mmCIF file of C-alpha atoms in Angstrom:
data_model
loop_
_atom_site.group_PDB
_atom_site.id
_atom_site.type_symbol
_atom_site.label_atom_id
_atom_site.label_comp_id
_atom_site.label_asym_id
_atom_site.label_seq_id
_atom_site.Cartn_x
_atom_site.Cartn_y
_atom_site.Cartn_z
ATOM 1 C CA MET A 26 -14.686 56.822 18.801
ATOM 2 C CA LYS A 27 -12.787 54.079 20.645
ATOM 3 C CA THR A 28 -15.613 51.630 19.815
ATOM 4 C CA SER A 29 -15.412 52.449 16.069
ATOM 5 C CA ASN A 30 -11.626 52.014 16.089
ATOM 6 C CA PHE A 31 -12.064 48.643 17.823
ATOM 7 C CA ILE A 32 -14.631 47.511 15.248
ATOM 8 C CA PHE A 33 -12.407 48.707 12.415
ATOM 9 C CA SER A 34 -9.458 46.742 13.882
ATOM 10 C CA ILE A 35 -11.553 43.597 14.131
ATOM 11 C CA PHE A 36 -12.629 44.082 10.529
ATOM 12 C CA ILE A 37 -9.004 44.407 9.358
ATOM 13 C CA ILE A 38 -8.010 41.206 11.283
ATOM 14 C CA ILE A 39 -10.917 39.281 9.784
ATOM 15 C CA CYS A 40 -9.992 40.468 6.247
ATOM 16 C CA SER A 41 -6.375 39.502 6.805
ATOM 17 C CA LEU A 42 -7.290 36.082 8.027
ATOM 18 C CA ALA A 43 -9.680 35.630 5.080
ATOM 19 C CA PHE A 44 -6.890 36.680 2.696
ATOM 20 C CA LEU A 45 -4.435 34.297 4.357
ATOM 21 C CA VAL A 46 -6.815 31.385 4.077
ATOM 22 C CA ASN A 47 -7.719 32.175 0.479
ATOM 23 C CA SER A 48 -4.046 32.541 -0.409
ATOM 24 C CA GLN A 49 -3.367 28.959 0.736
ATOM 25 C CA THR A 50 -6.250 27.430 -1.198
ATOM 26 C CA ASP A 51 -6.684 26.661 -4.874
ATOM 27 C CA SER A 52 -9.467 25.259 -6.962
ATOM 28 C CA CYS A 53 -10.321 24.554 -10.565
ATOM 29 C CA SER A 54 -12.648 27.549 -10.568
ATOM 30 C CA VAL A 55 -9.642 29.868 -10.194
ATOM 31 C CA ASN A 56 -7.713 30.955 -13.253
ATOM 32 C CA LEU A 57 -4.012 30.092 -12.766
ATOM 33 C CA ASN A 58 -1.812 33.152 -12.971
ATOM 34 C CA LEU A 59 1.832 32.604 -12.055
ATOM 35 C CA ASN A 60 4.341 35.327 -11.873
ATOM 36 C CA THR A 61 6.874 33.195 -13.845
ATOM 37 C CA GLN A 62 6.823 32.575 -17.531
ATOM 38 C CA LEU A 63 6.370 28.860 -18.393
ATOM 39 C CA PRO A 64 6.965 27.212 -21.777
ATOM 40 C CA PHE A 65 3.271 26.318 -22.205
ATOM 41 C CA ASP A 66 -0.036 28.223 -22.148
ATOM 42 C CA LEU A 67 -1.644 28.154 -18.731
ATOM 43 C CA SER A 68 -5.074 28.937 -20.097
ATOM 44 C CA THR A 69 -5.205 25.616 -21.965
ATOM 45 C CA LEU A 70 -4.666 23.466 -18.842
ATOM 46 C CA HIS A 71 -7.269 20.976 -17.732
ATOM 47 C CA CYS A 72 -7.852 20.885 -13.969
ATOM 48 C CA ALA A 73 -8.654 18.281 -11.361
ATOM 49 C CA ALA A 74 -8.857 18.463 -7.605
ATOM 50 C CA VAL A 75 -6.812 15.315 -6.813
ATOM 51 C CA TRP A 76 -6.400 15.376 -3.010
ATOM 52 C CA ASN A 77 -8.993 17.428 -1.152
ATOM 53 C CA SER A 78 -7.737 16.809 2.347
ATOM 54 C CA HIS A 79 -4.421 18.547 1.437
ATOM 55 C CA ASN A 80 -5.823 20.817 -1.250
ATOM 56 C CA PHE A 81 -3.720 19.313 -4.072
ATOM 57 C CA VAL A 82 -4.805 20.541 -7.482
ATOM 58 C CA LEU A 83 -3.382 19.104 -10.690
ATOM 59 C CA ARG A 84 -3.500 20.984 -14.046
ATOM 60 C CA TYR A 85 -2.378 19.274 -17.229
ATOM 61 C CA VAL A 86 -2.529 19.423 -21.001
ATOM 62 C CA GLN A 87 -1.147 17.440 -23.942
ATOM 63 C CA THR A 88 1.029 20.147 -25.533
ATOM 64 C CA SER A 89 2.010 18.037 -28.497
ATOM 65 C CA PRO A 90 1.538 14.373 -29.601
ATOM 66 C CA ASN A 91 4.320 13.186 -27.305
ATOM 67 C CA LEU A 92 4.687 16.071 -24.773
ATOM 68 C CA TRP A 93 2.529 16.576 -21.665
ATOM 69 C CA SER A 94 2.664 19.587 -19.374
ATOM 70 C CA PHE A 95 1.654 19.564 -15.712
ATOM 71 C CA VAL A 96 1.296 22.008 -12.848
ATOM 72 C CA LEU A 97 0.774 20.582 -9.349
ATOM 73 C CA SER A 98 -0.539 23.073 -6.818
ATOM 74 C CA ALA A 99 -0.267 22.517 -3.000
ATOM 75 C CA PRO A 100 -0.002 24.614 0.155
ATOM 76 C CA ASP A 101 3.460 25.752 1.073
ATOM 77 C CA ALA A 102 3.993 24.056 4.488
ATOM 78 C CA ASN A 103 7.772 24.066 4.503
ATOM 79 C CA SER A 104 7.732 20.468 3.234
ATOM 80 C CA TYR A 105 8.248 18.670 -0.031
ATOM 81 C CA ILE A 106 5.432 17.793 -2.374
ATOM 82 C CA ALA A 107 5.488 14.876 -4.722
ATOM 83 C CA ILE A 108 3.640 13.290 -7.616
ATOM 84 C CA GLY A 109 4.373 9.737 -8.690
ATOM 85 C CA PHE A 110 3.416 7.793 -11.789
ATOM 86 C CA SER A 111 2.703 4.180 -11.071
ATOM 87 C CA ASN A 112 1.700 1.103 -13.135
ATOM 88 C CA ASN A 113 -0.423 -0.463 -10.400
ATOM 89 C CA GLY A 114 -1.314 2.345 -7.983
ATOM 90 C CA LEU A 115 1.423 1.350 -5.525
ATOM 91 C CA MET A 116 4.371 3.439 -4.520
ATOM 92 C CA VAL A 117 6.960 0.645 -4.876
ATOM 93 C CA GLY A 118 8.128 0.514 -8.512
ATOM 94 C CA SER A 119 6.903 3.998 -9.334
ATOM 95 C CA SER A 120 8.810 7.098 -10.420
ATOM 96 C CA ALA A 121 8.081 10.387 -8.647
ATOM 97 C CA ILE A 122 8.825 14.038 -9.155
ATOM 98 C CA VAL A 123 9.538 15.723 -5.862
ATOM 99 C CA GLY A 124 9.890 19.494 -5.327
ATOM 100 C CA TRP A 125 10.618 21.770 -2.403
ATOM 101 C CA ILE A 126 11.801 25.277 -1.527
ATOM 102 C CA SER A 127 14.257 25.798 1.303
ATOM 103 C CA SER A 128 12.911 28.098 3.996
ATOM 104 C CA ASN A 129 16.487 29.105 4.905
ATOM 105 C CA ASP A 130 17.842 30.462 1.650
ATOM 106 C CA GLY A 131 14.850 30.164 -0.708
ATOM 107 C CA SER A 132 16.670 27.743 -2.988
ATOM 108 C CA THR A 133 14.433 25.639 -5.278
ATOM 109 C CA ASN A 134 14.891 21.907 -5.801
ATOM 110 C CA ILE A 135 13.226 19.374 -8.066
ATOM 111 C CA LYS A 136 14.380 15.780 -8.338
ATOM 112 C CA GLN A 137 13.123 12.571 -9.842
ATOM 113 C CA TYR A 138 13.143 9.545 -7.441
ATOM 114 C CA PHE A 139 12.723 5.899 -8.201
ATOM 115 C CA LEU A 140 10.831 4.059 -5.413
ATOM 116 C CA ARG A 141 12.592 0.726 -5.457
ATOM 117 C CA ALA A 142 11.301 -0.259 -2.017
ATOM 118 C CA GLN A 143 9.748 1.243 1.114
ATOM 119 C CA LEU A 144 13.027 1.755 2.910
ATOM 120 C CA PRO A 145 14.369 5.299 2.718
ATOM 121 C CA ASN A 146 17.723 4.123 1.287
ATOM 122 C CA GLN A 147 15.800 2.373 -1.500
ATOM 123 C CA VAL A 148 14.233 5.636 -2.688
ATOM 124 C CA ILE A 149 16.852 6.570 -5.300
ATOM 125 C CA PRO A 150 17.352 10.271 -6.260
ATOM 126 C CA ASP A 151 18.080 11.228 -9.838
ATOM 127 C CA SER A 152 16.637 7.941 -11.011
ATOM 128 C CA GLY A 153 13.407 6.734 -12.620
ATOM 129 C CA ASN A 154 11.696 6.162 -15.935
ATOM 130 C CA LEU A 155 10.203 9.615 -16.461
ATOM 131 C CA ASN A 156 11.614 11.641 -19.363
ATOM 132 C CA ILE A 157 11.447 15.160 -17.850
ATOM 133 C CA THR A 158 12.160 17.897 -20.413
ATOM 134 C CA TYR A 159 11.363 20.894 -18.152
ATOM 135 C CA SER A 160 10.751 21.427 -14.446
ATOM 136 C CA MET A 161 10.318 24.398 -12.071
ATOM 137 C CA ILE A 162 8.855 24.993 -8.646
ATOM 138 C CA ILE A 163 7.387 28.334 -7.673
ATOM 139 C CA SER A 164 6.208 29.768 -4.358
ATOM 140 C CA GLN A 165 3.348 32.189 -4.672
ATOM 141 C CA SER A 166 0.588 33.269 -2.329
ATOM 142 C CA SER A 167 1.630 30.658 0.289
ATOM 143 C CA ARG A 168 1.364 27.856 -2.245
ATOM 144 C CA LEU A 169 3.840 25.739 -4.143
ATOM 145 C CA TYR A 170 3.429 25.237 -7.917
ATOM 146 C CA LEU A 171 5.402 22.295 -9.264
ATOM 147 C CA ALA A 172 5.491 22.658 -13.062
ATOM 148 C CA PHE A 173 7.043 20.056 -15.362
ATOM 149 C CA GLN A 174 6.828 18.559 -18.809
ATOM 150 C CA LEU A 175 7.094 14.812 -19.710
ATOM 151 C CA LEU A 176 8.161 13.430 -23.041
ATOM 152 C CA ILE A 177 5.713 10.537 -23.256
ATOM 153 C CA ASP A 178 2.896 9.348 -25.517
ATOM 154 C CA GLN A 179 0.435 8.692 -22.649
ATOM 155 C CA PRO A 180 1.177 9.247 -18.929
ATOM 156 C CA SER A 181 0.045 6.582 -16.491
ATOM 157 C CA SER A 182 -3.457 7.095 -15.114
ATOM 158 C CA ARG A 183 -2.351 5.769 -11.721
ATOM 159 C CA LEU A 184 -1.020 8.776 -9.821
ATOM 160 C CA ILE A 185 0.347 8.981 -6.308
ATOM 161 C CA TYR A 186 0.673 12.137 -4.291
ATOM 162 C CA SER A 187 2.555 12.669 -1.048
ATOM 163 C CA VAL A 188 3.545 15.476 1.283
ATOM 164 C CA GLY A 189 6.671 15.444 3.435
ATOM 165 C CA PRO A 190 7.158 16.150 7.144
ATOM 166 C CA VAL A 191 7.112 19.809 8.088
ATOM 167 C CA GLY A 192 10.549 21.372 8.294
ATOM 168 C CA ILE A 193 12.416 18.260 7.100
ATOM 169 C CA LEU A 194 13.647 18.660 3.553
ATOM 170 C CA PRO A 195 16.134 16.536 1.495
ATOM 171 C CA SER A 196 19.609 18.012 1.535
ATOM 172 C CA ALA A 197 22.915 17.524 -0.190
ATOM 173 C CA PRO A 198 24.841 15.416 -0.851
ATOM 174 C CA SER A 199 22.557 12.379 -0.580
ATOM 175 C CA TYR A 200 19.150 14.094 -1.021
ATOM 176 C CA GLN A 201 17.620 11.198 0.894
ATOM 177 C CA LEU A 202 13.846 11.517 1.032
ATOM 178 C CA THR A 203 12.349 11.347 4.503
ATOM 179 C CA GLU A 204 9.200 9.270 4.795
ATOM 180 C CA HIS A 205 6.073 11.231 3.858
ATOM 181 C CA ARG A 206 3.580 12.338 6.530
ATOM 182 C CA ASP A 207 0.694 11.478 4.264
ATOM 183 C CA LYS A 208 0.084 9.982 0.833
ATOM 184 C CA VAL A 209 -2.825 9.073 -1.452
ATOM 185 C CA SER A 210 -3.205 6.891 -4.597
ATOM 186 C CA THR A 211 -5.648 8.044 -7.236
ATOM 187 C CA GLY A 212 -6.749 7.334 -10.788
ATOM 188 C CA LEU A 213 -7.019 10.148 -13.319
ATOM 189 C CA ASN A 214 -9.017 10.095 -16.530
ATOM 190 C CA TYR A 215 -7.054 12.511 -18.735
ATOM 191 C CA VAL A 216 -10.017 12.956 -21.091
ATOM 192 C CA THR A 217 -12.741 13.825 -18.602
ATOM 193 C CA GLY A 218 -10.490 15.144 -15.856
ATOM 194 C CA GLU A 219 -12.211 12.867 -13.335
ATOM 195 C CA SER A 220 -9.943 11.861 -10.408
ATOM 196 C CA ASN A 221 -10.893 8.862 -8.269
ATOM 197 C CA ASN A 222 -9.370 8.244 -4.891
ATOM 198 C CA GLU A 223 -8.284 4.609 -4.943
ATOM 199 C CA ASN A 224 -8.441 4.527 -1.190
ATOM 200 C CA VAL A 225 -12.118 3.758 -1.610
ATOM 201 C CA HIS A 226 -10.920 0.145 -2.010
ATOM 202 C CA SER A 227 -9.101 0.287 1.324
ATOM 203 C CA GLU A 228 -11.863 -1.783 3.012
ATOM 204 C CA LEU A 229 -11.582 -4.392 0.285
ATOM 205 C CA ARG A 230 -7.800 -4.433 0.642
ATOM 206 C CA LYS A 231 -8.189 -4.821 4.401
ATOM 207 C CA SER A 232 -10.734 -7.630 4.015
ATOM 208 C CA HIS A 233 -8.465 -9.430 1.546
ATOM 209 C CA GLY A 234 -5.490 -9.163 3.886
ATOM 210 C CA MET A 235 -7.330 -10.081 7.082
ATOM 211 C CA LEU A 236 -9.241 -13.041 5.611
ATOM 212 C CA ASN A 237 -6.083 -14.575 4.101
ATOM 213 C CA MET A 238 -3.960 -13.888 7.177
ATOM 214 C CA LEU A 239 -6.558 -15.398 9.540
ATOM 215 C CA GLY A 240 -7.594 -18.252 7.240
ATOM 216 C CA TRP A 241 -4.364 -19.505 5.673
ATOM 217 C CA GLY A 242 -1.789 -17.866 7.902
ATOM 218 C CA ILE A 243 -3.174 -18.466 11.436
ATOM 219 C CA LEU A 244 -6.053 -20.968 11.638
ATOM 220 C CA MET A 245 -4.274 -23.557 9.461
ATOM 221 C CA ILE A 246 -1.322 -23.434 11.835
ATOM 222 C CA ILE A 247 -3.511 -23.756 14.914
ATOM 223 C CA GLY A 248 -5.297 -26.701 13.295
ATOM 224 C CA GLY A 249 -1.955 -28.330 12.638
ATOM 225 C CA ILE A 250 -0.872 -27.838 16.288
ATOM 226 C CA VAL A 251 -4.125 -29.446 17.451
ATOM 227 C CA ALA A 252 -3.619 -32.476 15.212
ATOM 228 C CA ARG A 253 -0.099 -33.021 16.398
ATOM 229 C CA HIS A 254 -0.340 -32.391 20.136
ATOM 230 C CA CYS A 255 -3.929 -33.134 21.185
ATOM 231 C CA LYS A 256 -4.472 -36.700 20.050
ATOM 232 C CA GLN A 257 -4.775 -37.917 23.617
ATOM 233 C CA TRP A 258 -8.238 -36.334 23.672
ATOM 234 C CA ASP A 259 -9.744 -38.615 21.057
ATOM 235 C CA PRO A 260 -12.089 -37.957 19.239
ATOM 236 C CA ILE A 261 -12.334 -34.348 20.400
ATOM 237 C CA TRP A 262 -8.999 -33.452 18.794
ATOM 238 C CA PHE A 263 -10.189 -34.767 15.413
ATOM 239 C CA TYR A 264 -13.396 -32.701 15.342
ATOM 240 C CA ALA A 265 -11.492 -29.643 16.550
ATOM 241 C CA HIS A 266 -8.907 -30.140 13.828
ATOM 242 C CA VAL A 267 -11.496 -30.611 11.109
ATOM 243 C CA GLY A 268 -13.507 -27.639 12.369
ATOM 244 C CA ILE A 269 -10.561 -25.208 12.604
ATOM 245 C CA GLN A 270 -9.160 -26.236 9.232
ATOM 246 C CA SER A 271 -12.548 -25.983 7.579
ATOM 247 C CA LEU A 272 -13.059 -22.468 8.962
ATOM 248 C CA GLY A 273 -9.577 -21.528 7.845
ATOM 249 C CA PHE A 274 -10.338 -22.920 4.340
ATOM 250 C CA ILE A 275 -13.594 -20.980 4.094
ATOM 251 C CA LEU A 276 -11.983 -17.740 5.224
ATOM 252 C CA GLY A 277 -9.042 -18.322 2.909
ATOM 253 C CA ILE A 278 -11.319 -18.845 -0.149
ATOM 254 C CA SER A 279 -13.115 -15.677 0.765
ATOM 255 C CA GLY A 280 -9.805 -13.849 0.932
ATOM 256 C CA VAL A 281 -8.811 -15.170 -2.477
ATOM 257 C CA ILE A 282 -12.091 -14.046 -3.964
ATOM 258 C CA CYS A 283 -11.562 -10.598 -2.494
ATOM 259 C CA GLY A 284 -8.101 -10.613 -4.052
ATOM 260 C CA PHE A 285 -9.466 -11.379 -7.515
ATOM 261 C CA VAL A 286 -12.077 -8.586 -7.205
ATOM 262 C CA LEU A 287 -9.379 -6.176 -5.975
ATOM 263 C CA GLU A 288 -7.072 -7.056 -8.865
ATOM 264 C CA ASP A 289 -9.860 -6.406 -11.342
ATOM 265 C CA ARG A 290 -10.812 -3.076 -9.886
ATOM 266 C CA LEU A 291 -7.281 -1.759 -9.533
ATOM 267 C CA SER A 292 -5.873 -3.515 -12.640
ATOM 268 C CA ALA A 293 -3.000 -4.435 -10.349
ATOM 269 C CA HIS A 294 0.025 -6.364 -11.587
ATOM 270 C CA VAL A 295 0.898 -8.680 -8.681
ATOM 271 C CA SER A 296 1.542 -11.927 -10.582
ATOM 272 C CA THR A 297 3.939 -13.413 -7.929
ATOM 273 C CA HIS A 298 1.555 -12.738 -5.046
ATOM 274 C CA LYS A 299 -1.372 -14.035 -7.064
ATOM 275 C CA GLY A 300 0.524 -17.095 -8.240
ATOM 276 C CA ILE A 301 1.522 -18.058 -4.633
ATOM 277 C CA GLY A 302 -2.096 -17.469 -3.533
ATOM 278 C CA VAL A 303 -3.457 -19.779 -6.203
ATOM 279 C CA PHE A 304 -0.881 -22.423 -5.284
ATOM 280 C CA ILE A 305 -1.961 -22.219 -1.606
ATOM 281 C CA LEU A 306 -5.588 -22.542 -2.670
ATOM 282 C CA ALA A 307 -4.734 -25.623 -4.737
ATOM 283 C CA LEU A 308 -2.972 -27.190 -1.775
ATOM 284 C CA GLY A 309 -5.999 -26.455 0.403
ATOM 285 C CA CYS A 310 -8.309 -28.115 -2.103
ATOM 286 C CA LEU A 311 -6.018 -31.138 -2.229
ATOM 287 C CA GLN A 312 -6.254 -31.409 1.566
ATOM 288 C CA VAL A 313 -10.043 -31.324 1.433
ATOM 289 C CA MET A 314 -10.041 -34.084 -1.202
ATOM 290 C CA ALA A 315 -7.570 -36.089 0.801
ATOM 291 C CA PHE A 316 -9.779 -35.821 3.857
ATOM 292 C CA LEU A 317 -12.784 -37.079 1.939
ATOM 293 C CA ALA A 318 -10.759 -39.957 0.499
ATOM 294 C CA ARG A 319 -8.791 -40.911 3.675
ATOM 295 C CA PRO A 320 -8.415 -44.689 4.139
ATOM 296 C CA ASP A 321 -9.386 -46.544 7.332
ATOM 297 C CA LYS A 322 -6.805 -46.607 10.136
ATOM 298 C CA SER A 323 -6.349 -50.355 9.590
ATOM 299 C CA SER A 324 -5.557 -49.893 5.922
ATOM 300 C CA LYS A 325 -2.045 -50.591 4.739
ATOM 301 C CA VAL A 326 -1.928 -47.322 2.740
ATOM 302 C CA ARG A 327 -2.930 -45.224 5.753
ATOM 303 C CA LYS A 328 0.728 -44.432 6.616
ATOM 304 C CA TYR A 329 1.247 -43.137 3.108
ATOM 305 C CA TRP A 330 -1.865 -41.035 3.350
ATOM 306 C CA ASN A 331 -0.582 -39.634 6.629
ATOM 307 C CA TRP A 332 2.784 -38.805 5.059
ATOM 308 C CA TYR A 333 1.064 -37.002 2.203
ATOM 309 C CA HIS A 334 -1.389 -35.140 4.467
ATOM 310 C CA TYR A 335 1.339 -33.939 6.850
ATOM 311 C CA THR A 336 3.676 -32.945 3.984
ATOM 312 C CA VAL A 337 1.121 -30.949 1.988
ATOM 313 C CA GLY A 338 -0.095 -29.278 5.164
ATOM 314 C CA ARG A 339 3.361 -28.130 6.151
ATOM 315 C CA ILE A 340 4.102 -26.843 2.625
ATOM 316 C CA LEU A 341 0.834 -24.936 2.698
ATOM 317 C CA MET A 342 1.714 -23.237 6.021
ATOM 318 C CA VAL A 343 5.151 -22.187 4.832
ATOM 319 C CA PHE A 344 3.859 -20.638 1.604
ATOM 320 C CA ALA A 345 0.923 -19.025 3.473
ATOM 321 C CA ILE A 346 3.183 -17.358 5.993
ATOM 322 C CA SER A 347 5.490 -16.115 3.167
ATOM 323 C CA ASN A 348 2.644 -14.789 1.101
ATOM 324 C CA VAL A 349 1.052 -12.954 4.026
ATOM 325 C CA PHE A 350 4.287 -11.021 4.640
ATOM 326 C CA TYR A 351 4.666 -10.453 0.888
ATOM 327 C CA GLY A 352 1.141 -9.161 0.707
ATOM 328 C CA ILE A 353 1.717 -6.766 3.560
ATOM 329 C CA HIS A 354 4.808 -5.546 1.629
ATOM 330 C CA LEU A 355 2.773 -5.043 -1.585
ATOM 331 C CA GLY A 356 0.004 -3.308 0.281
ATOM 332 C CA GLU A 357 2.520 -0.945 1.811
ATOM 333 C CA LYS A 358 0.990 -1.432 5.266
ATOM 334 C CA GLY A 359 4.376 -0.936 7.000
ATOM 335 C CA THR A 360 5.642 -2.193 10.299
ATOM 336 C CA GLY A 361 2.276 -2.306 12.131
ATOM 337 C CA TRP A 362 0.869 -5.292 10.205
ATOM 338 C CA ASN A 363 4.256 -7.019 10.033
ATOM 339 C CA ALA A 364 4.704 -6.636 13.810
ATOM 340 C CA GLY A 365 1.142 -7.795 14.587
ATOM 341 C CA TYR A 366 1.392 -10.922 12.438
ATOM 342 C CA GLY A 367 4.936 -11.617 13.599
ATOM 343 C CA ILE A 368 3.778 -11.552 17.249
ATOM 344 C CA VAL A 369 0.979 -14.017 16.521
ATOM 345 C CA LEU A 370 3.444 -16.356 14.844
ATOM 346 C CA ALA A 371 5.903 -16.005 17.631
ATOM 347 C CA ILE A 372 3.230 -17.008 20.148
ATOM 348 C CA LEU A 373 2.249 -20.015 18.091
ATOM 349 C CA PHE A 374 5.896 -20.970 17.637
ATOM 350 C CA ILE A 375 6.542 -20.816 21.430
ATOM 351 C CA ILE A 376 3.471 -22.940 22.078
ATOM 352 C CA SER A 377 4.647 -25.511 19.503
ATOM 353 C CA VAL A 378 8.155 -25.615 21.024
ATOM 354 C CA VAL A 379 6.756 -26.130 24.562
ATOM 355 C CA LEU A 380 4.527 -28.967 23.323
ATOM 356 C CA GLU A 381 7.351 -30.522 21.335
ATOM 357 C CA VAL A 382 9.521 -30.518 24.500
ATOM 358 C CA ARG A 383 6.674 -32.113 26.394
ATOM 359 C CA ILE A 384 6.488 -34.920 23.771
ATOM 360 C CA TRP A 385 10.279 -35.369 23.920
ATOM 361 C CA LYS A 386 10.247 -35.693 27.705
ATOM 362 C CA ARG A 387 7.337 -38.122 27.610
ATOM 363 C CA ASN A 388 9.076 -40.290 25.053
ATOM 364 C CA SER A 389 12.299 -40.187 27.052
ATOM 365 C CA ASN A 390 10.522 -41.448 30.145
#
């Protein structure tokens, strides 16, 4: 008798756990049935699993020629959930709809935020370019359902999803949005319902950033330091300078090519970053041509060539450093990449200062 009771208890626990797990999941094979009346027919919604790692499911339909209805489903983890509409797949410059339910009093909150920059105080509540005609957030079966309607001809196909930190929700009066604990950028085909995770291009992004950072932003600087401070070791300094700059140029060109491929695949609008990159590439090509056409040391025009070579090289370094930091900002890589590159620059700067002091002392003596 005791054994049968024990087995029955285990069976009840397993069933309860299975019910709890199932109540926190959603899929496109499940018919949506909410306990709240919405101003659109749930049975007509198209469905797409848009973020599998967090079980985000998006349902949508074009209700009328200029009205779109959405329902975003996600586990209720005592955190906010957000969906953003972006022109280029990046968070900065996008408008997002954020919803949460307070675990204290059960109050529901939905706000539109404009993501002006990555800093928390630049994520502006009650601002953005989305014309929201209806919004509601519902908690049901341990899941949140963020329902809303947009007055728009065609929503952006570049969608961003994020989930906030557990237990930290925006509050009055500022409703400042705490940094998400995870996010993803996707592309959605509203006709077929196919959702593509744009993080598949993360390796290409990383290659683009690392090649340009190493080629234009580090090796070019090292080559310049060698040319200025190592001339006493002639002709070794010359071959070292040419070799380092050539390697930097090759890596830089590879990074630029990766950038063009990435722009084509993401249809990204980064005209300023691209323009600076093309300018840096042009300066690099001018340096290569200048090297091939450099006059003899005894030539009268050699000093003008030196002036030109030094000036163009310094301009290239300044723009390269600026564009690397700007690229980190556009790629939303955060403080890690900024700190890493900043440390490398600081080390090169200290080395340059020490060598400059050495030259100054030698000239003084």
